Amino acid sequence: MRRLWIQACATTCLLPVLTGCLIHTRKVPQPKMPSVVLSADAQQLVSNINRQYDSIQTLNATVEFQATVGGEKKGKITDYTSIRGYILLRKPEMLRVLGMLPVISTRAFDLASDGDTFKLWIPHENKAIVGTNTVTKPSPNALENMRPYIFFDSLLIHSIGPDDLLSLTTDTRTITDPRRKELLLQPEYNLNVFKQDSGQSNLLIPARIIHVDRTTLLPSGEDIYDKDGNIQTQAIYGPYQNFGSFRFPGSITIRRPLEEYQIVITFQKVTVNQPLPDDQFQLKIPEGTKIQKLP
């Protein structure tokens, strides 16, 4: 009898499971697939990227900067007040980036580079930083590790050379439409660019991944790797806008995951291929300014 009673109790306990009383089903939002998904092969994507890069010789932009420093390694995140500014770029590597203090409209910083060396002037600190474009000894201050090439590499996706090795994969990300508050599927191509290791013929070194939105076949982002295979720079391109007859991202987010900082650049005005003489890239540091030299 005791055995029968135990079996009866066990059966009674199992009845809710068997009948589904302990099963709860709920609906989850289903992402929507875009109505148009375009196709292209690797060579078509390379041609598009190279054509866009080759079409730009100079760039003159009015922008807004928003910087954020910190993350898990630092244990805190600091958001800086957004400021307006200007970017001047001339190939092959001439760059000028100016940030203006709010309200009083004086310079917060002024950065100039000829491709080999750079100068960064910070007037309100009576300080200037000069050095080479390559970081040889990282500073604990993440923003002091910022070099002009980071802007140059992120503003323009550099062309892909004939010796670069490629692979093409597809992916689909789920994003949220900020206006309609609904989930959307975003299919994309990942154009992987590799360099061949000169010491080992069968070893490929990742150089970058260019993400291409398949609804427009325009780049949506780029991951750039360092020599150790870590993602050094991530550039994320916001929705493209027409600036006159030129189409350019409305915003570019530059992330430096190893140094834990990011800069969001929002473009208000963009002009391309306007003559930019040498003097626009020359920065004269005022006398009496404290100069810090970086290796």
XYZ file of N, CA and C in Angstrom, residues 141-235:
285
model
N 46.751 58.744 -19.807
C 45.667 59.612 -20.252
C 45.287 59.196 -21.667
N 44.117 58.584 -21.805
C 43.724 57.992 -23.093
C 43.722 59.013 -24.219
N 43.267 60.233 -23.948
C 43.166 61.220 -25.010
C 44.533 61.691 -25.497
N 45.592 61.514 -24.665
C 46.937 61.862 -25.112
C 47.482 60.830 -26.095
N 46.841 59.665 -26.171
C 47.240 58.642 -27.142
C 46.556 58.852 -28.492
N 45.671 59.829 -28.552
C 44.954 60.097 -29.790
C 45.914 60.703 -30.806
N 45.992 60.111 -31.952
C 46.872 60.580 -33.009
C 46.043 60.930 -34.245
N 46.583 61.791 -35.115
C 45.821 62.218 -36.290
C 45.363 61.075 -37.193
N 46.167 60.009 -37.307
C 45.786 58.929 -38.212
C 44.461 58.278 -37.809
N 44.117 58.367 -36.511
C 42.846 57.791 -36.057
C 41.687 58.498 -36.752
N 41.765 59.835 -36.851
C 40.741 60.592 -37.574
C 40.794 60.259 -39.058
N 41.999 60.253 -39.612
C 42.155 60.050 -41.056
C 41.600 58.683 -41.472
N 41.938 57.639 -40.708
C 41.485 56.286 -41.044
C 39.982 56.124 -40.888
N 39.381 56.883 -39.966
C 37.957 56.733 -39.704
C 37.095 57.582 -40.639
N 37.590 58.766 -41.000
C 36.807 59.638 -41.880
C 36.687 59.060 -43.280
N 37.749 58.446 -43.758
C 37.754 57.868 -45.101
C 38.147 56.398 -45.025
N 37.379 55.538 -45.662
C 37.766 54.137 -45.764
C 38.799 54.029 -46.877
N 40.011 53.697 -46.502
C 41.101 53.686 -47.473
C 40.883 52.607 -48.540
N 41.435 52.862 -49.694
C 41.246 51.939 -50.817
C 41.925 50.597 -50.531
N 41.471 49.593 -51.231
C 41.981 48.228 -51.087
C 42.931 47.954 -52.241
N 44.158 47.563 -51.909
C 45.187 47.378 -52.923
C 45.135 46.026 -53.605
N 45.831 45.898 -54.736
C 45.825 44.646 -55.493
C 46.497 43.490 -54.758
N 47.358 43.790 -53.788
C 48.039 42.731 -53.041
C 47.281 42.297 -51.790
N 46.217 43.010 -51.460
C 45.424 42.625 -50.292
C 44.649 41.347 -50.583
N 44.557 40.493 -49.589
C 43.790 39.255 -49.704
C 42.422 39.457 -49.068
N 41.390 38.901 -49.704
C 40.021 39.201 -49.300
C 39.213 37.950 -49.039
N 38.227 38.094 -48.184
C 37.162 37.099 -48.060
C 35.868 37.860 -47.799
N 34.765 37.298 -48.239
C 33.468 37.966 -48.111
C 32.503 37.043 -47.379
N 31.937 37.536 -46.297
C 30.936 36.782 -45.540
C 29.698 37.650 -45.382
N 28.599 37.013 -45.003
C 27.357 37.739 -44.760
C 26.959 37.605 -43.298
N 26.214 38.560 -42.845
C 25.755 38.559 -41.458
C 24.442 39.336 -41.411
N 23.698 39.132 -40.350
C 22.465 39.887 -40.133
C 22.411 40.332 -38.691
N 22.313 41.645 -38.493
C 22.220 42.193 -37.143
C 20.799 42.654 -36.877
N 20.421 42.648 -35.613
C 19.118 43.159 -35.204
C 19.324 44.512 -34.554
N 18.663 45.530 -35.097
C 18.777 46.878 -34.564
C 17.386 47.391 -34.211
N 17.327 48.486 -33.472
C 16.062 49.101 -33.088
C 15.867 50.398 -33.852
N 14.720 50.520 -34.511
C 14.382 51.760 -35.184
C 14.053 52.801 -34.117
N 14.862 53.871 -33.971
C 14.636 54.831 -32.887
C 13.331 55.593 -33.013
N 12.811 55.696 -34.219
C 11.571 56.451 -34.406
C 10.339 55.599 -34.123
N 10.327 54.404 -34.698
C 9.145 53.551 -34.541
C 9.250 52.575 -33.381
N 10.429 52.530 -32.736
C 10.629 51.639 -31.599
C 10.316 50.182 -31.944
N 10.744 49.757 -33.135
C 10.544 48.377 -33.536
C 11.866 47.775 -33.977
N 11.926 46.433 -33.912
C 13.150 45.728 -34.259
C 13.249 45.561 -35.773
N 14.444 45.759 -36.287
C 14.689 45.615 -37.719
C 15.877 44.701 -37.935
N 15.801 43.898 -38.977
C 16.942 43.087 -39.383
C 17.790 43.897 -40.360
N 19.093 43.908 -40.128
C 19.992 44.648 -40.999
C 21.011 43.689 -41.596
N 20.729 43.192 -42.803
C 21.695 42.292 -43.450
C 22.898 43.077 -43.954
N 24.087 42.491 -43.834
C 25.282 43.185 -44.265
C 26.320 42.211 -44.793
N 27.213 42.754 -45.586
C 28.401 42.032 -46.023
C 29.558 42.409 -45.101
N 30.415 41.446 -44.833
C 31.669 41.704 -44.131
C 32.805 41.433 -45.100
N 33.449 42.497 -45.541
C 34.574 42.375 -46.466
C 35.851 42.352 -45.630
N 36.441 41.157 -45.508
C 37.622 40.948 -44.672
C 38.885 41.163 -45.497
N 39.762 42.041 -45.007
C 40.998 42.379 -45.722
C 42.174 41.841 -44.908
N 43.022 41.061 -45.567
C 44.160 40.431 -44.900
C 45.467 40.846 -45.577
N 46.540 40.809 -44.786
C 47.899 40.932 -45.315
C 48.585 39.580 -45.139
N 49.475 39.244 -46.055
C 50.206 37.986 -45.940
C 51.479 38.199 -45.149
N 51.696 37.350 -44.158
C 52.896 37.434 -43.333
C 54.115 37.116 -44.191
N 55.060 38.055 -44.221
C 56.254 37.854 -45.059
C 57.117 36.715 -44.553
N 57.024 36.406 -43.259
C 57.853 35.337 -42.710
C 57.241 33.964 -42.866
N 55.913 33.895 -42.894
C 55.228 32.609 -43.045
C 54.206 32.736 -44.166
N 54.461 32.075 -45.260
C 53.646 32.253 -46.454
C 52.207 31.792 -46.269
N 51.964 30.873 -45.312
C 50.606 30.369 -45.144
C 49.852 31.065 -44.016
N 50.416 32.149 -43.471
C 49.774 32.869 -42.374
C 49.239 34.205 -42.879
N 47.948 34.445 -42.634
C 47.314 35.698 -43.014
C 47.113 36.561 -41.774
N 47.408 37.837 -41.898
C 47.272 38.782 -40.791
C 46.046 39.646 -41.051
N 45.074 39.674 -40.133
C 43.885 40.513 -40.358
C 44.262 41.989 -40.330
N 43.822 42.728 -41.316
C 44.093 44.169 -41.380
C 42.850 44.963 -41.009
N 41.711 44.611 -41.587
C 40.470 45.324 -41.291
C 39.271 44.551 -41.821
N 38.124 44.882 -41.297
C 36.856 44.358 -41.796
C 35.972 45.547 -42.133
N 35.503 45.594 -43.344
C 34.612 46.667 -43.785
C 33.196 46.107 -43.821
N 32.314 46.700 -43.039
C 30.921 46.256 -42.984
C 30.104 47.077 -43.983
N 29.345 46.386 -44.814
C 28.585 47.048 -45.881
C 27.103 46.733 -45.709
N 26.291 47.767 -45.611
C 24.841 47.625 -45.481
C 24.266 47.120 -46.804
N 23.568 45.992 -46.757
C 23.051 45.410 -48.004
C 21.783 46.083 -48.503
N 21.240 47.032 -47.776
C 20.087 47.779 -48.295
C 20.535 48.951 -49.160
N 21.820 49.352 -49.021
C 22.330 50.482 -49.793
C 23.654 50.181 -50.487
N 24.348 49.117 -50.048
C 25.710 48.786 -50.484
C 26.704 49.889 -50.117
N 26.374 50.648 -49.055
C 27.286 51.659 -48.519
C 27.913 51.136 -47.231
N 29.151 51.490 -46.942
C 29.794 51.020 -45.706
C 29.048 51.513 -44.466
N 28.822 50.608 -43.528
C 28.191 50.972 -42.257
C 29.204 51.008 -41.122
N 30.421 50.514 -41.372
C 31.437 50.538 -40.329
C 32.717 49.875 -40.797
N 33.758 50.035 -39.974
C 35.045 49.415 -40.283
C 35.762 49.093 -38.979
N 36.308 47.882 -38.891
C 37.145 47.472 -37.766
C 38.588 47.406 -38.268
N 39.491 48.104 -37.589
C 40.889 48.138 -37.988
C 41.713 47.442 -36.911
N 42.567 46.499 -37.309
C 43.320 45.668 -36.364
C 44.746 46.169 -36.217
N 45.320 45.908 -35.024
C 46.729 46.201 -34.833
C 47.564 44.980 -35.202
N 48.877 45.066 -35.013
C 49.776 43.985 -35.438
C 49.585 42.705 -34.631
N 48.944 42.813 -33.452
C 48.719 41.630 -32.617
C 47.346 41.005 -32.834
N 46.591 41.522 -33.792
C 45.280 40.955 -34.096
C 44.162 41.490 -33.228
N 44.413 42.567 -32.464
C 43.362 43.193 -31.663
C 42.670 44.296 -32.464
N 41.380 44.498 -32.209
C 40.692 45.609 -32.851
C 41.209 46.898 -32.232
N 41.846 47.710 -33.050
C 42.469 48.946 -32.588
C 41.509 50.124 -32.689
N 40.815 50.205 -33.827
C 39.865 51.288 -34.074
C 38.592 50.714 -34.674
N 37.461 51.171 -34.175
C 36.169 50.857 -34.779
C 35.537 52.164 -35.227
N 35.170 52.221 -36.492
C 34.446 53.377 -37.014
C 33.030 52.922 -37.373
